[in-house]
């Protein structure tokens, strides 16, 4: 059983068999978050999709408090060890897969940008394809629509897509992405954190139901789905 908990924005807690992994934890300065960086224990790994502050903000603090390993593209992994004293990192790159206790993590492309908060080069932005037991979950992370999503993620059990628009794809393109990917379940992310990315997730869900074969699942902040 794989459990995904939406922590708001692009932040997720991924759990299976007692293993706990975070993706892009952004909690302290996030007006939509209900959990804070101190609320976590037993986190083994933290996946980071790209260098923007709303994805890297709390990763070092949580990694250092939990003794967790940060998994990120090579440049970002190096930045965490050099500048934030993170002891354990896995630096990887697009197309590569690494095995961690919860399952396998493949780093896949995303169409976005990736400068780190201090202006450092953050390499390329990424998404993640997780295989946990037999369950495949695609986190598109911050991205525009692009057709290669289909190559990496076609037929996944769950796809997590941004819908906030402005900084990522919006509702129209996330419906188009769902048509291409054909996931069993699709979940929205990266919206309602601040006014510029306000969206009506019920409108989105209605369109997913009417225009695709996927089942939309809209989580409240802090709510979970078991796959
Ligand atoms: Ni971003
Ligand atoms: Mn973002």
PDB file of C-alpha atoms in Angstrom, residues 34-108:
ATOM      1  CA  UNK A  34      -0.756  23.097   7.782  1.00  0.00           C
ATOM      2  CA  UNK A  35       2.363  21.152   8.779  1.00  0.00           C
ATOM      3  CA  UNK A  36       5.690  22.695   9.673  1.00  0.00           C
ATOM      4  CA  UNK A  37       9.230  21.388   9.087  1.00  0.00           C
ATOM      5  CA  UNK A  38       9.444  20.244  12.745  1.00  0.00           C
ATOM      6  CA  UNK A  39       6.385  18.018  12.398  1.00  0.00           C
ATOM      7  CA  UNK A  40       8.225  15.228  10.593  1.00  0.00           C
ATOM      8  CA  UNK A  41      10.201  12.295  11.891  1.00  0.00           C
ATOM      9  CA  UNK A  42      11.461   9.101  10.343  1.00  0.00           C
ATOM     10  CA  UNK A  43      11.957  10.662   6.910  1.00  0.00           C
ATOM     11  CA  UNK A  44      14.573   8.633   5.038  1.00  0.00           C
ATOM     12  CA  UNK A  45      14.807  10.609   1.789  1.00  0.00           C
ATOM     13  CA  UNK A  46      13.765  13.999   0.436  1.00  0.00           C
ATOM     14  CA  UNK A  47      13.281  14.316  -3.314  1.00  0.00           C
ATOM     15  CA  UNK A  48      13.908  17.760  -4.816  1.00  0.00           C
ATOM     16  CA  UNK A  49      12.596  18.508  -8.301  1.00  0.00           C
ATOM     17  CA  UNK A  50      14.340  21.831  -8.966  1.00  0.00           C
ATOM     18  CA  UNK A  51      16.016  24.814  -7.359  1.00  0.00           C
ATOM     19  CA  UNK A  52      13.202  27.320  -6.787  1.00  0.00           C
ATOM     20  CA  UNK A  53      12.605  28.464  -3.207  1.00  0.00           C
ATOM     21  CA  UNK A  54       9.114  26.972  -3.074  1.00  0.00           C
ATOM     22  CA  UNK A  55      10.726  23.531  -3.567  1.00  0.00           C
ATOM     23  CA  UNK A  56      14.042  23.684  -1.683  1.00  0.00           C
ATOM     24  CA  UNK A  57      13.057  25.957   1.235  1.00  0.00           C
ATOM     25  CA  UNK A  58      12.752  23.463   4.095  1.00  0.00           C
ATOM     26  CA  UNK A  59      14.658  20.489   2.699  1.00  0.00           C
ATOM     27  CA  UNK A  60      17.981  21.063   4.493  1.00  0.00           C
ATOM     28  CA  UNK A  61      16.372  21.602   7.909  1.00  0.00           C
ATOM     29  CA  UNK A  62      14.260  18.468   7.595  1.00  0.00           C
ATOM     30  CA  UNK A  63      17.166  16.435   6.179  1.00  0.00           C
ATOM     31  CA  UNK A  64      19.464  17.475   9.007  1.00  0.00           C
ATOM     32  CA  UNK A  65      16.837  16.880  11.726  1.00  0.00           C
ATOM     33  CA  UNK A  66      15.907  13.447  10.346  1.00  0.00           C
ATOM     34  CA  UNK A  67      19.300  12.308   9.075  1.00  0.00           C
ATOM     35  CA  UNK A  68      17.583  12.049   5.692  1.00  0.00           C
ATOM     36  CA  UNK A  69      19.261  11.827   2.288  1.00  0.00           C
ATOM     37  CA  UNK A  70      18.458  14.493  -0.293  1.00  0.00           C
ATOM     38  CA  UNK A  71      17.878  13.127  -3.789  1.00  0.00           C
ATOM     39  CA  UNK A  72      18.254  15.775  -6.498  1.00  0.00           C
ATOM     40  CA  UNK A  73      19.944  16.569  -9.738  1.00  0.00           C
ATOM     41  CA  UNK A  74      23.735  16.634  -9.334  1.00  0.00           C
ATOM     42  CA  UNK A  75      24.108  20.436  -9.057  1.00  0.00           C
ATOM     43  CA  UNK A  76      21.392  20.779  -6.405  1.00  0.00           C
ATOM     44  CA  UNK A  77      22.670  17.810  -4.395  1.00  0.00           C
ATOM     45  CA  UNK A  78      26.117  19.431  -4.374  1.00  0.00           C
ATOM     46  CA  UNK A  79      24.627  22.800  -3.327  1.00  0.00           C
ATOM     47  CA  UNK A  80      22.909  21.208  -0.326  1.00  0.00           C
ATOM     48  CA  UNK A  81      26.150  19.564   0.851  1.00  0.00           C
ATOM     49  CA  UNK A  82      28.315  22.631   0.231  1.00  0.00           C
ATOM     50  CA  UNK A  83      25.978  25.330   1.559  1.00  0.00           C
ATOM     51  CA  UNK A  84      23.579  23.647   3.976  1.00  0.00           C
ATOM     52  CA  UNK A  85      25.745  21.014   5.575  1.00  0.00           C
ATOM     53  CA  UNK A  86      23.524  18.153   4.385  1.00  0.00           C
ATOM     54  CA  UNK A  87      25.520  15.015   5.161  1.00  0.00           C
ATOM     55  CA  UNK A  88      23.901  12.577   2.774  1.00  0.00           C
ATOM     56  CA  UNK A  89      22.868  13.292  -0.798  1.00  0.00           C
ATOM     57  CA  UNK A  90      22.244  11.324  -3.963  1.00  0.00           C
ATOM     58  CA  UNK A  91      23.119  13.455  -6.985  1.00  0.00           C
ATOM     59  CA  UNK A  92      21.631  12.100 -10.172  1.00  0.00           C
ATOM     60  CA  UNK A  93      20.548  13.358 -13.554  1.00  0.00           C
ATOM     61  CA  UNK A  94      17.694  13.137 -16.051  1.00  0.00           C
ATOM     62  CA  UNK A  95      16.920   9.635 -17.216  1.00  0.00           C
ATOM     63  CA  UNK A  96      18.678   7.996 -14.268  1.00  0.00           C
ATOM     64  CA  UNK A  97      17.114   5.737 -11.669  1.00  0.00           C
ATOM     65  CA  UNK A  98      18.172   5.198  -8.066  1.00  0.00           C
ATOM     66  CA  UNK A  99      16.983   2.655  -5.540  1.00  0.00           C
ATOM     67  CA  UNK A 100      16.005   3.815  -2.078  1.00  0.00           C
ATOM     68  CA  UNK A 101      14.256   1.771   0.644  1.00  0.00           C
ATOM     69  CA  UNK A 102      10.738   2.809  -0.385  1.00  0.00           C
ATOM     70  CA  UNK A 103      11.249   1.835  -4.046  1.00  0.00           C
ATOM     71  CA  UNK A 104      12.914   3.108  -7.199  1.00  0.00           C
ATOM     72  CA  UNK A 105      13.096   6.749  -8.194  1.00  0.00           C
ATOM     73  CA  UNK A 106      13.588   7.745 -11.815  1.00  0.00           C
ATOM     74  CA  UNK A 107      14.421  11.363 -12.553  1.00  0.00           C
ATOM     75  CA  UNK A 108      12.569  12.504 -15.662  1.00  0.00           C
TER      76      UNK A 108
END
